[in-house]
XYZ file of C-alpha atoms in Angstrom:
295
model
C 80.048 46.915 162.410
C 77.997 43.782 163.060
C 77.650 40.902 160.607
C 74.054 41.808 159.779
C 75.022 45.409 158.967
C 77.966 44.288 156.834
C 75.717 41.788 155.041
C 73.107 44.475 154.324
C 75.783 46.872 153.033
C 77.224 44.130 150.822
C 73.872 43.365 149.196
C 73.186 47.065 148.720
C 76.469 47.407 146.863
C 75.680 44.374 144.693
C 72.195 45.695 143.943
C 73.578 49.133 143.037
C 76.165 47.502 140.776
C 73.587 45.523 138.793
C 71.241 48.495 138.654
C 74.092 50.582 137.224
C 74.757 47.897 134.625
C 71.096 47.846 133.655
C 70.999 51.635 133.347
C 74.200 51.590 131.303
C 72.789 48.888 129.026
C 69.567 50.845 128.561
C 71.507 54.010 127.755
C 73.574 52.167 125.148
C 70.452 50.761 123.507
C 68.190 53.794 123.464
C 68.998 54.214 119.760
C 69.860 51.885 116.889
C 73.112 52.216 114.956
C 72.480 52.291 111.216
C 75.289 52.066 108.666
C 74.331 53.692 105.376
C 75.926 54.884 102.155
C 76.814 58.548 102.462
C 75.253 59.584 99.125
C 71.908 58.004 100.051
C 72.010 59.671 103.463
C 72.715 63.110 101.945
C 69.854 62.819 99.433
C 67.466 61.524 102.092
C 68.189 64.284 104.615
C 67.934 66.920 101.886
C 64.543 65.591 100.797
C 63.231 65.276 104.353
C 64.477 68.769 105.297
C 63.862 68.227 109.007
C 60.299 66.945 108.566
C 58.828 63.688 109.785
C 58.916 61.042 107.027
C 55.138 60.773 107.500
C 54.833 64.322 106.127
C 56.684 63.522 102.882
C 54.416 62.546 99.981
C 55.851 64.612 97.108
C 58.648 62.769 95.315
C 59.032 65.100 92.318
C 62.550 66.109 93.331
C 66.090 66.051 92.000
C 67.060 64.122 95.141
C 64.735 61.229 94.333
C 66.117 57.826 93.479
C 64.754 54.404 94.193
C 66.847 53.820 97.319
C 65.834 57.213 98.768
C 62.146 56.352 98.296
C 62.826 52.974 99.919
C 64.239 54.825 102.911
C 61.257 57.179 103.231
C 58.737 54.349 102.941
C 60.564 52.200 105.473
C 60.584 55.055 107.970
C 56.869 55.575 107.374
C 56.149 51.868 107.875
C 58.158 51.718 111.108
C 56.406 54.751 112.582
C 52.929 53.638 111.495
C 53.674 50.184 112.890
C 54.689 51.519 116.297
C 58.499 51.303 116.171
C 59.786 54.744 117.132
C 63.226 53.923 118.518
C 65.580 56.553 117.059
C 68.327 55.695 114.618
C 71.899 56.912 114.892
C 73.204 57.066 111.331
C 76.789 56.211 110.515
C 77.165 57.206 106.849
C 80.224 56.256 104.868
C 81.533 54.969 101.571
C 80.200 51.497 102.220
C 78.989 48.893 99.765
C 76.332 47.442 102.020
C 75.837 44.344 99.872
C 79.470 43.358 100.429
C 79.097 43.323 104.218
C 77.690 40.720 106.576
C 76.363 43.227 109.094
C 72.752 42.110 108.658
C 73.540 38.421 108.860
C 75.680 38.985 111.962
C 72.996 41.018 113.720
C 75.175 44.139 113.784
C 72.771 46.002 111.487
C 69.049 46.029 112.248
C 67.735 46.425 108.704
C 68.473 47.573 105.199
C 66.896 50.777 103.937
C 67.647 49.491 100.439
C 65.055 46.933 99.337
C 66.159 43.472 98.222
C 64.933 41.529 95.225
C 62.912 38.551 96.475
C 65.444 36.049 95.096
C 68.252 37.861 96.888
C 66.368 37.962 100.203
C 65.220 34.349 99.963
C 68.826 33.230 99.697
C 69.362 34.577 103.244
C 66.004 33.717 104.789
C 67.605 31.784 107.673
C 69.069 35.051 108.997
C 66.682 37.677 107.652
C 63.008 38.490 108.085
C 61.473 39.263 104.656
C 58.678 41.845 104.489
C 55.615 41.794 102.288
C 56.365 43.126 98.778
C 57.047 46.845 98.578
C 57.369 46.850 94.793
C 55.166 43.982 93.649
C 55.972 41.511 90.878
C 55.076 43.086 87.545
C 55.483 46.703 88.715
C 59.235 47.410 88.381
C 60.328 48.751 84.991
C 63.631 50.196 83.829
C 64.491 52.466 80.944
C 67.088 51.700 78.274
C 69.765 54.365 78.753
C 72.303 55.188 76.060
C 74.593 57.954 74.816
C 72.764 60.795 73.062
C 74.692 60.280 69.836
C 74.048 56.527 69.637
C 71.878 56.382 66.515
C 71.455 52.589 66.685
C 69.640 52.921 69.991
C 67.524 55.811 68.799
C 66.303 53.649 65.898
C 65.343 50.679 68.101
C 61.899 49.638 66.848
C 61.441 46.037 67.994
C 63.018 43.347 70.146
C 64.621 41.882 67.009
C 66.830 44.963 66.664
C 68.623 43.917 69.883
C 70.559 41.340 67.867
C 72.809 44.182 66.739
C 73.135 45.801 70.178
C 75.211 45.279 73.308
C 74.374 45.880 76.969
C 76.221 45.963 80.281
C 75.234 44.903 83.798
C 76.628 42.882 86.697
C 76.055 39.166 87.140
C 75.837 39.874 90.870
C 72.511 41.661 90.239
C 70.510 38.494 89.758
C 67.257 39.924 88.371
C 68.899 42.539 86.131
C 71.345 39.995 84.739
C 68.690 37.371 84.086
C 66.428 39.923 82.413
C 69.144 41.035 80.013
C 70.309 37.453 79.441
C 66.819 36.624 78.186
C 67.011 39.322 75.511
C 68.421 38.475 72.049
C 71.476 40.718 72.474
C 74.615 40.660 70.373
C 76.618 40.657 73.596
C 76.078 41.221 77.355
C 79.101 42.517 79.241
C 79.732 41.950 82.938
C 80.981 44.940 84.969
C 80.602 44.984 88.758
C 80.784 48.773 89.249
C 77.734 50.849 88.333
C 79.782 53.980 87.608
C 82.027 52.012 85.238
C 78.944 50.682 83.437
C 77.648 54.222 82.910
C 81.030 55.335 81.593
C 81.159 52.408 79.151
C 77.752 53.379 77.761
C 78.686 57.060 77.652
C 81.783 56.275 75.563
C 79.685 53.926 73.377
C 81.875 50.934 74.142
C 78.489 49.380 74.979
C 75.120 50.422 73.591
C 72.915 50.582 76.687
C 72.268 49.791 80.338
C 69.108 49.519 82.439
C 68.280 52.415 84.791
C 64.905 53.291 86.351
C 63.259 56.241 84.620
C 63.810 59.701 86.126
C 60.740 61.854 85.390
C 62.043 64.708 87.564
C 65.079 64.996 85.247
C 63.232 64.517 81.973
C 64.468 60.913 82.045
C 68.017 62.070 81.301
C 71.016 61.036 83.403
C 73.783 63.595 83.930
C 76.766 63.062 86.227
C 80.457 64.002 86.129
C 80.820 64.160 82.373
C 78.408 61.292 81.750
C 75.314 62.151 79.707
C 72.778 59.428 78.984
C 69.193 59.494 77.713
C 66.430 56.928 78.019
C 64.647 55.502 75.025
C 61.428 57.522 74.560
C 59.265 54.504 73.717
C 60.666 51.320 75.283
C 60.990 50.017 78.855
C 62.025 46.621 80.217
C 60.142 44.761 82.952
C 62.272 43.417 85.815
C 59.878 40.627 86.698
C 60.340 40.188 90.427
C 59.309 41.873 93.685
C 61.326 43.971 96.126
C 61.198 43.629 99.916
C 62.579 45.121 103.105
C 64.775 42.794 105.141
C 65.435 42.799 108.895
C 68.115 40.904 110.795
C 66.796 37.981 112.840
C 69.858 38.207 115.091
C 69.519 41.889 116.055
C 67.940 42.493 119.511
C 65.282 44.748 117.969
C 64.826 42.595 114.860
C 61.487 40.913 115.502
C 59.864 44.036 116.933
C 61.013 46.158 113.977
C 59.896 43.525 111.453
C 56.381 43.274 112.915
C 56.123 47.078 112.890
C 57.186 47.199 109.226
C 54.552 44.628 108.297
C 51.823 46.595 110.083
C 52.995 49.873 108.553
C 53.232 48.505 105.007
C 49.641 47.271 105.192
C 48.491 50.787 106.124
C 50.586 52.420 103.395
C 49.297 49.934 100.817
C 45.675 50.662 101.729
C 46.382 54.403 101.482
C 47.875 53.942 98.001
C 51.082 55.684 99.076
C 53.508 52.961 98.009
C 52.415 52.836 94.368
C 52.101 56.625 94.280
C 55.673 57.121 95.501
C 57.241 54.696 93.026
C 55.093 56.034 90.188
C 56.322 59.565 90.890
C 59.907 58.257 90.880
C 59.505 56.471 87.536
C 59.761 52.832 88.623
C 56.133 52.309 87.655
C 55.822 54.121 84.304
C 52.739 55.088 82.363
C 52.353 52.193 79.944
C 50.147 54.367 77.744
C 53.353 56.264 76.993
C 55.823 53.342 76.925
C 55.849 49.840 75.506
C 57.370 46.844 77.242
C 60.241 45.497 75.149
C 60.556 42.086 76.809
C 56.949 40.895 76.475
C 56.749 37.116 76.805
C 55.357 35.435 73.671
C 51.890 33.917 74.130
């Protein structure tokens, strides 16, 4: 074989090698790995029932919770904004807030919205979307044990001086909101399930949970039975946003799609409608805001 033939064969081999690498890389990146809590994933897939997220507008369901609505709306925004790369879900018992997957670029985005203060703290590594739940829209109910007569008799903010509440100081907006109330005591407990159990056993009087219209605003789970106050809600005075990793290869493209999609959903009125159905935005003709700022 002459030198020219050997040279041609050599370059053909090199070209084939790099082409194979490119094809392999493309194959590995034709979907996006998404790590997600298993309970959220189960509720989401049950609600979707094989449909496109764009076809889901009815949120009067037992599977509805705030993080499930977040997930549906984010999918809608991505699709409306032109990002249709499929996700490969990896559900598990993961506390997403305790991981650095987003900051490291190993996770594209969070289906769970962030409070603005929480997102702003990581703005060097995260894109922050326009508000999904706007400031002044997010309310929570006061949930307590059915037999707690002190809570049932709550008639004004002054009555809180005889009551106790529980939350986590890691939840910045929730903690600050409760800290601003004239409570007898505010207890710090990092686990949500433990908080609910403390309220159920009346070791603490109440906790904040978004209203649940689909369940008659009652909370029932594994021996825990809580009810929301029929007249009072508390405003969590901040906004919630989607966040996208700046370090993920698809980060900027996904973020721009979300922004475009959210604008369309906002104009269609579908964001407010979804959260209103879920109870985050209550009918203030039926409820009164407990933590009204004095004028």
